[in-house]
Amino acid sequence: MALLEIKDLHASLEDDTSKAILKGINLTINPGEVHAIMGPNGAGKSTLSSVIAGRPGYVATSGSILYDGADLMDMEPDERARAGVFLAFQYPVEIPGVAMATFLKTALNARRKARGEPDIEALDFLKAMKANAKRLGVAEDMLKRPVNVGFSGGEKKRVEILQMAMMEPRMCVLDETDSGLDIDALKIVADGVNALRSPERGMLIITHYQRLLNYIVPDVVHVLAGGRIVKTGDKTLAETLEAEGYAAFTDAAAA
Amino acid sequence: MAATQDTMDRIAEVSGAYKYGFVTDIDSDKAPKGLNEDIIRFISAKKAEPAWMLEWRLKAYRHWLTMTEPSWQKVDYPPIDYQDAYYYAAPKGKDDAPKSLDEVDPELLRTYEKLGIPLKEQEMLAGVAVDAVFDSVSVATTYKKKLEEMGVIFCPISEAVHRFPELVQKYLGSVVPYSDNFFATLNSAVFTDGSFVYVPKGLRCPMELSTYFRINERNTGQFERTLIVADEGSYVSYLEGCTAPQRDENQLHAAVVELVTLDDAEIKYSTVQNWYPGDETGKGGIYNFVTKRGACRGRNSKIMWTQVETGSAITWKYPSCILQGDNSSGEFYSVAITNGAQQADTGTKMIHIGKNTRSRIISKGISAGRADQTYRGLVRMMPKAEGARNFTQCDSLLIGDRCGAHTVPYIENRNPSAQVEHEATTSRISDEQLFYCLQRGISEEDAVALIVNGFCKEVLQTLPMEFAVEAQKLVGISLEGSVG
Ligand SMILES: Nc1ncnc2c1ncn2[C@@H]1O[C@H](COP(=O)(O)OP(=O)(O)OP(=O)(O)O)[C@@H](O)[C@H]1O
Ligand SMILES: [Mg+2]
């Protein structure tokens, strides 16, 4: 069974359903596959990730999204998360006064609770957090600081991936995780993501730059323009795009 | 011995004064409804008080008759008929009390469970008539003995009136005079009980004094009176209240708390207050009109108020500091949560009298539902308050769009060298923050609790450890149902 199966998905803002942002997306991700989505600004990439995760303000006006065979649209955003859908935010959100470590622990325990398991042992949690922090080059001190408050752009992105590693999701959606990262950080984050590749896990990686895909080599590359997937290919498609730009596709989408 | 003899004489005196019907029935458990001098004599006689105490009460009562209920505060409630209330009632007999937890409101039990309150304490809090001796009794006795050996006095104020009359006479009403305000004056006339604490010179009280330890002696009723005196160079931390919601058939609560610190002494007073707020409409909830005030009488002395307020239908309270001693300092940390139909008008007063006095106010107000909340803070720099400083940070967090928050700072600076700083913010829990939490698998309710706890962190971390943990849970529970 496909891990994520999107069929003819149309979506818009809740406030303005007359204006479609996504205009018929079809996309199937099987367990173990890594898909990349590229496309010009305003094409609808973040909107797609929002609709998958259930961000308030966005609605699917027609079509469907099945996750592991279940209708995602029937699930609340937190249920989706607990079921294994993880979104690494393009713009991670600040929560003043809440230590990142506390936030992580609360999130982990929410999952455990839903599975009827007891809270994680403090020591196990610390160990896991430290190991992941080390791997992703995140200073331990940072995890004592409030969630994303005062984090640099690159730090925020690393910590998003750290969260992803801790949650062990089945479907990872990464929205421009590479933007804001310097070259060294890009390599570290990519290694972190690669370490999470596994036969059960699917990934959807939204990016503007082929560079990331040199490190995280995708199985499939899609071009999203004007709310539609206008081209699908293998990793060489990313190289073509890098060389030639989106012009050909934006014309196609407008047509 | 002399004190005891004195007491007996006084009882005789009072008993001889019976002229009015009901008072002859001194064994009665309840004074009749209403308020008059007889009722006050009755209360005093019940407690076998010395004459000076009765005189003080009567003085207060006579003054109270000349006063009118304040109406400046931003709370709204039907007029209270003071003649339609009981001012003295002995503890409820076993016959009226629920026989077991099965007879107690399941909603209340659910909250106790969430707070992780042990079964025996649940029974106690819910007013179940139990014969079993609580573990805490022996704990309490052990602690009390230890304290007494060190010279710390910690006992019901009704007991202190007999055992330490000089101390009580010296300090009672010295911070909140009997004529202070409508509710404090009423309290002075009819107070039933409360705590008395005296920490001797130079002693750092090694344990937190908590109402928990005298939970078995709890029958302080609606007019609680607390007096804490820290003698030169001493320190004490006092915890009041309880995170568990407490029901009480008395709707009006008008407590008075007085703190006194002498040279180099420090009092830390923490409150977690969770009176029954009433149903959705506020019906049946407690009206909490409290006067709390501390006097930093000595040089370099310090008073710190921390409060977490989540209960009551109506709260009206302004823990204050009178900074008399040079270099003395007052701090006020407050979290007030109002949900449903709750109303709160709270804040603090910092009166700077001495040189180089310092005050710091951190107030975090959270409003949800249709609740309304006002922060009212007064900072007054008197002409002699050379070099005094105040810093005020006042933050409001709104949840939903039907609640309100208001900030009313009063600043009076009569000394050009004194500095007053005031910062205020109002924010909402953003949809983005909520979604971020949801996306990590955290439920909406837990997300709100998490975000609000973050908002209050600065205040919560001033609470003693165990209290802080309970307060965090309480924050979450009080906001249940506030979103979605
Ligand atoms: N909350 C919103 N309010 C108004 N317009 C929106 C909102 N979200 C998306 N849009 C509009 O929908 C279109 C798609 O936006 P989206 O953020 O999905 O693009 P994107 O492909 O992620 O772009 P980028 O590469 O710049 O991140 C844009 O025209 C954008 O302005
Ligand atoms: Mg985007």
XYZ file of N, CA and C in Angstrom, chain A residues 109-189:
243
model
N 5.591 12.546 24.706
C 4.652 11.924 25.640
C 3.230 11.925 25.097
N 2.897 12.922 24.297
C 1.567 12.945 23.677
C 1.395 11.704 22.794
N 2.439 11.372 22.038
C 2.390 10.169 21.206
C 2.260 8.915 22.046
N 3.069 8.861 23.105
C 3.067 7.674 23.957
C 1.703 7.504 24.612
N 1.154 8.609 25.038
C -0.151 8.555 25.686
C -1.190 7.991 24.718
N -1.149 8.468 23.469
C -2.112 8.004 22.471
C -1.968 6.500 22.235
N -0.763 5.993 22.425
C -0.539 4.552 22.245
C -0.763 3.781 23.536
N -1.166 4.493 24.579
C -1.402 3.853 25.867
C -0.128 3.482 26.595
N 0.962 4.171 26.277
C 2.225 3.898 26.961
C 2.468 4.955 28.042
N 3.255 4.617 29.038
C 3.574 5.621 30.068
C 4.539 6.678 29.530
N 4.675 7.769 30.262
C 5.610 8.831 29.870
C 7.022 8.279 29.719
N 7.776 8.940 28.876
C 9.153 8.507 28.656
C 9.978 8.739 29.932
N 10.888 7.826 30.212
C 11.785 7.986 31.360
C 12.666 9.206 31.115
N 12.833 10.010 32.149
C 13.607 11.249 31.998
C 15.000 10.964 31.425
N 15.599 9.883 31.897
C 16.967 9.589 31.479
C 17.034 9.157 30.011
N 16.074 8.327 29.621
C 16.018 7.878 28.220
C 15.839 9.072 27.297
N 14.975 9.970 27.733
C 14.709 11.156 26.928
C 15.986 11.983 26.754
N 16.647 12.235 27.860
C 17.868 13.037 27.817
C 18.912 12.419 26.900
N 19.062 11.120 27.031
C 20.036 10.397 26.208
C 19.732 10.580 24.731
N 18.469 10.332 24.374
C 18.066 10.424 22.971
C 18.261 11.848 22.464
N 17.893 12.808 23.287
C 17.986 14.195 22.861
C 19.451 14.589 22.656
N 20.287 14.177 23.588
C 21.704 14.526 23.480
C 22.337 13.892 22.244
N 21.980 12.642 22.000
C 22.559 11.943 20.849
C 22.173 12.651 19.551
N 20.899 12.987 19.438
C 20.440 13.660 18.228
C 21.031 15.056 18.088
N 21.143 15.749 19.215
C 21.701 17.099 19.180
C 23.135 17.039 18.681
N 23.854 16.057 19.161
C 25.253 15.934 18.783
C 25.365 15.675 17.280
N 24.541 14.761 16.811
C 24.589 14.385 15.403
C 24.268 15.567 14.493
N 23.354 16.439 14.955
C 22.931 17.557 14.119
C 23.668 18.847 14.457
N 24.683 18.736 15.271
C 25.479 19.917 15.591
C 24.691 20.990 16.321
N 23.756 20.560 17.167
C 22.972 21.519 17.944
C 23.549 21.559 19.362
N 23.919 22.737 19.822
C 24.468 22.859 21.179
C 23.386 22.487 22.189
N 23.770 21.726 23.204
C 22.780 21.272 24.192
C 22.108 22.443 24.897
N 22.871 23.506 25.082
C 22.330 24.703 25.732
C 21.101 25.237 25.026
N 21.126 25.061 23.704
C 20.043 25.608 22.905
C 18.709 24.947 23.239
N 18.777 23.704 23.670
C 17.546 22.972 23.959
C 16.927 23.421 25.287
N 17.711 24.187 26.042
C 17.163 24.739 27.286
C 16.491 26.073 27.003
N 16.788 26.637 25.841
C 16.197 27.934 25.501
C 14.769 27.765 25.006
N 13.974 28.861 25.087
C 12.586 28.756 24.633
C 12.509 28.423 23.136
N 11.485 27.677 22.789
C 11.281 27.160 21.434
C 11.475 28.239 20.367
N 12.544 28.105 19.608
C 12.850 28.958 18.449
C 13.081 30.434 18.753
N 12.970 30.830 20.029
C 13.119 32.253 20.335
C 14.593 32.640 20.245
N 14.866 33.571 19.359
C 16.236 34.045 19.199
C 17.148 33.061 18.484
N 16.612 31.952 17.989
C 17.427 31.020 17.205
C 17.735 31.676 15.856
N 18.920 31.454 15.351
C 19.217 31.957 14.007
C 18.446 31.108 12.999
N 18.343 31.608 11.778
C 17.610 30.872 10.748
C 18.112 29.440 10.620
N 19.427 29.284 10.575
C 20.009 27.952 10.426
C 19.760 27.074 11.638
N 19.831 27.691 12.826
C 19.593 26.916 14.061
C 18.173 26.375 14.092
N 17.243 27.227 13.661
C 15.844 26.779 13.648
C 15.691 25.525 12.793
N 16.315 25.541 11.610
C 16.161 24.424 10.679
C 16.791 23.148 11.242
N 17.955 23.283 11.842
C 18.585 22.108 12.444
C 17.705 21.514 13.516
N 17.115 22.398 14.316
C 16.290 21.903 15.414
C 15.005 21.261 14.877
N 14.510 21.747 13.734
C 13.360 21.079 13.116
C 13.709 19.623 12.819
N 14.899 19.422 12.267
C 15.300 18.056 11.922
C 15.569 17.236 13.183
N 16.091 17.900 14.202
C 16.274 17.211 15.479
C 14.924 16.717 16.005
N 13.913 17.585 15.903
C 12.569 17.175 16.349
C 12.095 15.985 15.537
N 12.333 16.068 14.230
C 11.886 14.991 13.342
C 12.543 13.672 13.758
N 13.829 13.739 14.056
C 14.538 12.524 14.451
C 13.962 11.955 15.742
N 13.614 12.837 16.656
C 13.080 12.378 17.946
C 11.690 11.749 17.800
N 10.875 12.296 16.894
C 9.485 11.835 16.768
C 9.369 10.543 15.973
N 10.393 10.225 15.219
C 10.374 9.024 14.382
C 9.093 8.896 13.561
N 8.829 9.881 12.717
C 7.600 9.841 11.909
C 7.723 8.831 10.770
N 6.602 8.517 10.137
C 6.642 7.639 8.959
C 6.644 8.445 7.677
N 5.986 9.614 7.732
C 5.928 10.454 6.539
C 6.509 11.813 6.895
N 7.670 12.131 6.304
C 8.325 13.399 6.622
C 8.111 14.379 5.482
N 7.607 15.557 5.826
C 7.481 16.612 4.828
C 8.415 17.735 5.244
N 9.373 18.043 4.376
C 10.350 19.084 4.718
C 10.148 20.276 3.801
N 9.723 21.401 4.382
C 9.461 22.572 3.555
C 10.658 23.519 3.598
N 11.432 23.543 2.533
C 12.596 24.431 2.419
C 13.495 24.385 3.639
N 13.790 23.175 4.065
C 14.662 23.030 5.217
C 16.061 23.549 4.898
N 16.423 23.560 3.606
C 17.784 23.986 3.248
C 17.964 25.499 3.225
N 16.858 26.228 3.103
C 17.066 27.681 3.017
C 17.507 28.208 4.373
N 18.476 29.082 4.342
C 19.012 29.634 5.592
C 20.156 28.823 6.153
N 20.515 27.747 5.506
C 21.631 26.939 6.007
C 22.915 27.291 5.257
N 24.025 27.405 5.990
C 25.298 27.575 5.300
C 25.739 26.202 4.775
N 26.808 26.197 4.013
C 27.157 24.950 3.314
C 27.476 23.804 4.263
N 28.192 24.119 5.339
C 28.517 23.062 6.301
C 27.251 22.526 6.961
N 26.378 23.459 7.333
C 25.145 23.064 8.006
C 24.280 22.220 7.066
N 24.266 22.616 5.796
C 23.486 21.872 4.816
C 23.913 20.404 4.805
N 25.194 20.202 4.867
C 25.738 18.842 4.833
C 25.321 18.079 6.094
N 25.427 18.765 7.245
C 25.067 18.113 8.514
C 23.590 17.739 8.533
N 22.746 18.699 8.111
C 21.304 18.456 8.111
C 20.963 17.327 7.130
